[in-house]
Amino acid sequence: FATLKQSAQSGAPLYLQLRKSIEDAVNRGLIGPGDALPSERDIATKADISRVTVRKAVQDLVKGGILVQRHGSGTFVAPRMERVEQSLSRLTSFTEDMARRGMAVRSAWLDRGLYAPSPDEMMVLGLSSSELVARVARLRIANDTPLAIERASLSASALPDPAGIGSSLYAALELTGNRPVRAVQRISAANLGDSDARLLEVPAGVAGLHIERISYLASGKVIEFTRSIYRGDAYDFVAELRLTG
Ligand code: 16G
């Protein structure tokens, strides 16, 4: 960044020059995925430019998906996403899927509790208005990269303590004999809104996958109604097709 002031005569606005020099540093591998960027103040001092200029350049790069900002911990070079190939023929949990790939799984809670059900939840889970729904909403993170926002709804009778599920919903359901054995999954395209994009650390407006999963117990009863947003740049859903007849 120190060379910035010398090239200031070149005419391009300073923030564009700084943006380019950060982009170059990333492209040339001088700073790699996950590396922290120096603080706004350090960059401003080193390059002898104002913090407002630094902020403008950094915000541009965050919008472009080159950098990510994590609340309270700073600005980082965006992790390079290796796409996850996910089979559409097996009913597995996120924890199992990621563990099989040797990835470290973690979740951040967005919501958990018992609520009066919405009309959708009443219909899908077969609840009456006097029953409660258990909601478990999490940001699912693998190897420190947020991959999906999952909002699961279950009947409160099947999950009376949503806060007590630990790290895996399916593992908790298994303990009470409520692990689903079959699911119907609907996948559609969605452009990510501001708040979802912020959670998934991607630029607002990029493509995501909206996934709705309705899971059943062996008895045929619906156990889980989950609506998720998966990162479009991270997932390939793969199904095997066979000629029958
Ligand atoms: C998967 C499921 C989700 C389920 C979760 C349980 C999709 C696309 N996938 O991510 O429905 O609730 O696994 O994961 O919805 P867990 O046992 O790790 O909590």
Coordinates of C-alpha atoms and ligand atoms in Angstrom, one line a residue:
F1 CA 0.0 0.0 0.0
A2 CA 3.0 2.2 0.6
T3 CA 3.4 2.8 -3.1
L4 CA -0.1 4.2 -3.4
K5 CA 0.7 7.9 -2.7
Q6 CA 3.5 7.9 -5.3
S7 CA 1.1 6.7 -8.0
A8 CA -1.6 9.1 -6.9
Q9 CA -0.6 11.4 -9.8
S10 CA -1.9 8.7 -12.2
G11 CA -5.3 10.3 -12.0
A12 CA -7.6 7.4 -11.0
P13 CA -9.4 8.1 -7.6
L14 CA -7.3 6.9 -4.7
Y15 CA -10.0 4.4 -3.5
L16 CA -9.9 2.7 -6.9
Q17 CA -6.1 2.5 -6.8
L18 CA -6.3 1.0 -3.3
R19 CA -9.0 -1.4 -4.4
K20 CA -6.8 -2.5 -7.3
S21 CA -3.7 -3.0 -5.2
I22 CA -5.7 -5.1 -2.7
E23 CA -7.1 -7.1 -5.6
D24 CA -3.7 -7.6 -7.0
A25 CA -2.3 -8.8 -3.7
V26 CA -5.1 -11.4 -3.5
N27 CA -4.6 -12.5 -7.1
R28 CA -0.9 -12.8 -6.7
G29 CA -1.3 -14.8 -3.5
L30 CA 0.4 -12.3 -1.3
I31 CA -2.6 -12.5 1.0
G32 CA -4.6 -15.8 0.8
P33 CA -8.1 -17.0 1.6
G34 CA -8.9 -16.5 5.3
D35 CA -6.1 -14.0 5.9
A36 CA -6.9 -10.9 7.9
L37 CA -6.5 -7.6 6.2
P38 CA -4.6 -5.0 8.3
S39 CA -7.0 -2.6 10.1
E40 CA -8.5 0.4 8.3
R41 CA -6.3 2.7 10.4
D42 CA -3.1 0.8 9.6
I43 CA -3.8 0.8 5.8
A44 CA -4.6 4.5 6.0
T45 CA -1.4 5.3 7.8
K46 CA 0.8 3.2 5.6
A47 CA -0.7 4.4 2.4
D48 CA -1.0 8.0 3.7
I49 CA -4.6 8.3 2.7
S50 CA -7.8 8.9 4.6
R51 CA -9.7 6.2 6.4
V52 CA -12.8 7.1 4.4
T53 CA -10.9 6.2 1.2
V54 CA -9.8 2.9 2.7
R55 CA -13.4 2.1 3.8
K56 CA -14.7 2.8 0.4
A57 CA -12.2 0.5 -1.3
V58 CA -12.8 -2.2 1.3
Q59 CA -16.6 -1.9 1.0
D60 CA -16.4 -2.3 -2.8
L61 CA -14.3 -5.5 -2.4
V62 CA -16.8 -6.9 0.2
K63 CA -19.6 -6.2 -2.3
G64 CA -17.6 -8.0 -5.0
G65 CA -17.1 -11.0 -2.8
I66 CA -13.3 -10.6 -2.7
L67 CA -13.2 -9.7 1.0
V68 CA -15.6 -10.7 3.9
Q69 CA -16.3 -8.6 7.0
R70 CA -16.9 -10.5 10.2
H71 CA -18.6 -8.4 12.9
G72 CA -16.2 -7.6 15.7
S73 CA -13.2 -9.5 14.2
G74 CA -12.2 -7.6 11.1
T75 CA -11.9 -8.0 7.4
F76 CA -10.6 -11.1 5.7
V77 CA -9.8 -12.4 2.2
A78 CA -12.9 -14.4 1.3
P79 CA -12.4 -18.2 1.6
R80 CA -12.1 -19.9 -1.8
M81 CA -15.1 -22.2 -2.0
E82 CA -14.7 -25.7 -2.9
R83 CA -18.0 -26.9 -4.1
V84 CA -19.7 -29.6 -2.1
E85 CA -21.3 -32.4 -4.2
Q86 CA -24.4 -33.5 -2.4
S87 CA -26.3 -36.7 -3.4
L88 CA -30.0 -36.3 -3.7
S89 CA -30.7 -40.0 -3.0
R90 CA -29.7 -40.3 0.6
L91 CA -31.5 -38.9 3.6
T92 CA -28.5 -37.6 5.6
S93 CA -28.0 -34.7 8.1
F94 CA -25.7 -31.7 7.6
T95 CA -23.5 -32.9 10.4
E96 CA -23.1 -36.4 8.7
D97 CA -22.5 -34.9 5.3
M98 CA -19.8 -32.6 6.4
A99 CA -18.1 -35.1 8.8
R100 CA -17.9 -37.6 5.9
R101 CA -15.9 -35.0 4.0
G102 CA -13.6 -34.4 7.0
M103 CA -14.9 -30.9 7.4
A104 CA -15.3 -29.3 10.9
V105 CA -19.0 -28.5 11.5
R106 CA -20.4 -25.8 13.6
S107 CA -23.7 -23.9 13.7
A108 CA -24.7 -20.4 14.9
W109 CA -28.2 -20.2 16.4
L110 CA -30.6 -17.8 14.7
D111 CA -33.7 -19.0 16.6
R112 CA -34.8 -21.8 18.8
G113 CA -38.0 -22.0 20.8
L114 CA -41.6 -23.0 20.9
Y115 CA -44.1 -20.8 19.1
A116 CA -47.7 -20.7 17.9
P117 CA -47.5 -22.3 14.4
S118 CA -47.9 -20.4 11.2
P119 CA -50.6 -21.5 8.7
D120 CA -47.8 -23.2 6.6
E121 CA -46.5 -25.1 9.7
M122 CA -50.0 -26.1 10.7
M123 CA -50.8 -27.5 7.3
V124 CA -47.5 -29.4 6.7
L125 CA -47.0 -30.7 10.3
G126 CA -50.7 -31.3 10.8
L127 CA -50.9 -29.1 13.9
S128 CA -54.0 -27.5 15.3
S129 CA -53.9 -23.8 16.4
S130 CA -53.8 -24.8 20.0
E131 CA -50.6 -26.9 19.6
L132 CA -47.1 -25.4 19.5
V133 CA -44.3 -25.7 16.9
A134 CA -40.6 -26.1 17.8
R135 CA -38.4 -23.9 15.6
V136 CA -34.7 -24.5 15.2
A137 CA -33.0 -22.0 12.9
R138 CA -29.3 -22.2 12.4
L139 CA -26.5 -20.9 10.2
R140 CA -24.6 -24.1 9.2
I141 CA -20.8 -23.6 9.0
A142 CA -18.2 -26.0 7.7
N143 CA -14.5 -25.3 7.9
D144 CA -15.4 -21.8 9.1
T145 CA -17.3 -21.1 5.9
P146 CA -21.1 -20.5 6.3
L147 CA -22.8 -22.7 3.8
A148 CA -26.5 -22.6 4.6
I149 CA -29.3 -21.1 6.7
E150 CA -31.6 -23.8 7.8
R151 CA -35.0 -23.1 9.5
A152 CA -36.5 -26.3 10.8
S153 CA -40.0 -26.6 12.2
L154 CA -41.2 -29.7 14.1
S155 CA -44.2 -30.4 16.2
A156 CA -43.4 -29.5 19.9
S157 CA -44.6 -32.9 20.9
A158 CA -41.7 -34.4 18.9
L159 CA -39.2 -31.8 20.1
P160 CA -40.3 -30.3 23.4
D161 CA -36.9 -28.7 24.1
P162 CA -35.5 -27.2 20.8
A163 CA -32.7 -25.5 22.7
G164 CA -31.5 -28.8 23.9
I165 CA -30.7 -30.5 20.6
G166 CA -27.0 -30.1 20.8
S167 CA -25.1 -29.9 17.5
S168 CA -27.3 -32.3 15.4
L169 CA -31.0 -32.2 15.0
Y170 CA -31.1 -35.7 13.5
A171 CA -29.0 -37.1 16.3
A172 CA -31.4 -35.6 18.8
L173 CA -34.4 -37.1 16.9
E174 CA -32.7 -40.4 16.7
L175 CA -32.5 -40.6 20.5
T176 CA -36.3 -40.4 20.8
G177 CA -37.0 -42.7 17.8
N178 CA -38.1 -39.7 15.7
R179 CA -35.4 -39.7 13.0
P180 CA -37.0 -39.4 9.6
V181 CA -36.7 -42.3 7.1
R182 CA -38.0 -40.5 4.0
A183 CA -38.1 -37.0 2.8
V184 CA -39.4 -35.0 -0.2
Q185 CA -37.1 -32.1 -1.1
R186 CA -37.9 -29.2 -3.4
I187 CA -35.1 -27.1 -4.7
S188 CA -35.6 -23.7 -6.4
A189 CA -33.4 -20.7 -7.3
A190 CA -33.4 -17.6 -5.2
N191 CA -31.5 -14.4 -5.2
L192 CA -30.2 -13.7 -1.7
G193 CA -31.6 -10.8 0.1
D194 CA -29.4 -8.5 2.2
S195 CA -29.7 -10.2 5.6
D196 CA -29.3 -13.8 4.2
A197 CA -26.3 -12.7 2.1
R198 CA -24.7 -11.1 5.1
L199 CA -25.0 -14.3 7.1
L200 CA -23.7 -16.4 4.3
E201 CA -20.9 -13.9 3.7
V202 CA -21.6 -13.4 0.0
P203 CA -22.6 -10.3 -1.9
A204 CA -26.3 -9.4 -1.7
G205 CA -28.2 -10.4 -4.8
V206 CA -26.1 -13.4 -5.8
A207 CA -27.8 -16.8 -6.6
G208 CA -28.7 -19.1 -3.8
L209 CA -30.8 -22.3 -3.6
H210 CA -34.0 -22.4 -1.7
I211 CA -34.6 -25.9 -0.4
E212 CA -37.7 -27.2 1.3
R213 CA -37.5 -30.6 3.0
I214 CA -40.5 -32.4 4.4
S215 CA -39.4 -35.5 6.2
Y216 CA -41.5 -38.5 7.3
L217 CA -41.3 -41.1 10.0
A218 CA -41.8 -44.8 9.0
S219 CA -45.5 -44.4 10.2
G220 CA -46.0 -41.8 7.4
K221 CA -46.3 -38.9 9.8
V222 CA -44.5 -35.7 8.9
I223 CA -41.7 -35.0 11.4
E224 CA -39.8 -32.1 9.9
F225 CA -40.5 -29.1 7.8
T226 CA -37.3 -27.3 6.9
R227 CA -36.8 -24.3 4.7
S228 CA -33.2 -23.6 3.9
I229 CA -31.1 -21.2 1.9
Y230 CA -27.9 -22.8 0.5
R231 CA -25.1 -20.9 -1.1
G232 CA -25.3 -21.2 -4.9
D233 CA -21.6 -21.0 -5.2
A234 CA -21.0 -23.9 -2.8
Y235 CA -23.3 -26.7 -3.8
D236 CA -23.9 -29.1 -6.6
F237 CA -26.9 -31.4 -6.0
V238 CA -26.4 -34.6 -7.8
A239 CA -29.1 -37.3 -8.6
E240 CA -28.6 -40.6 -10.4
L241 CA -31.3 -41.2 -13.1
R242 CA -32.2 -44.6 -14.4
L243 CA -34.2 -45.7 -17.4
T244 CA -37.0 -47.8 -16.1
G245 CA -39.9 -49.5 -17.8
Ligands
16G1 C1 -29.8 -31.4 6.5 C2 -31.2 -31.2 6.0 C3 -32.1 -30.5 7.0 C4 -31.9 -31.2 8.4 C5 -30.5 -31.1 8.8 C6 -30.2 -31.8 10.1 C7 -31.8 -29.8 4.0 C8 -31.5 -29.5 2.6 N1 -31.1 -30.6 4.7 O1 -29.0 -30.2 6.3 O2 -33.4 -30.6 6.6 O3 -32.7 -30.5 9.3 O4 -29.7 -31.8 7.8 O5 -28.8 -31.6 10.3 O6 -32.8 -29.2 4.5 P1 -28.1 -31.9 11.7 O7 -28.5 -33.2 12.2 O8 -26.7 -31.7 11.5 O9 -28.7 -30.8 12.7

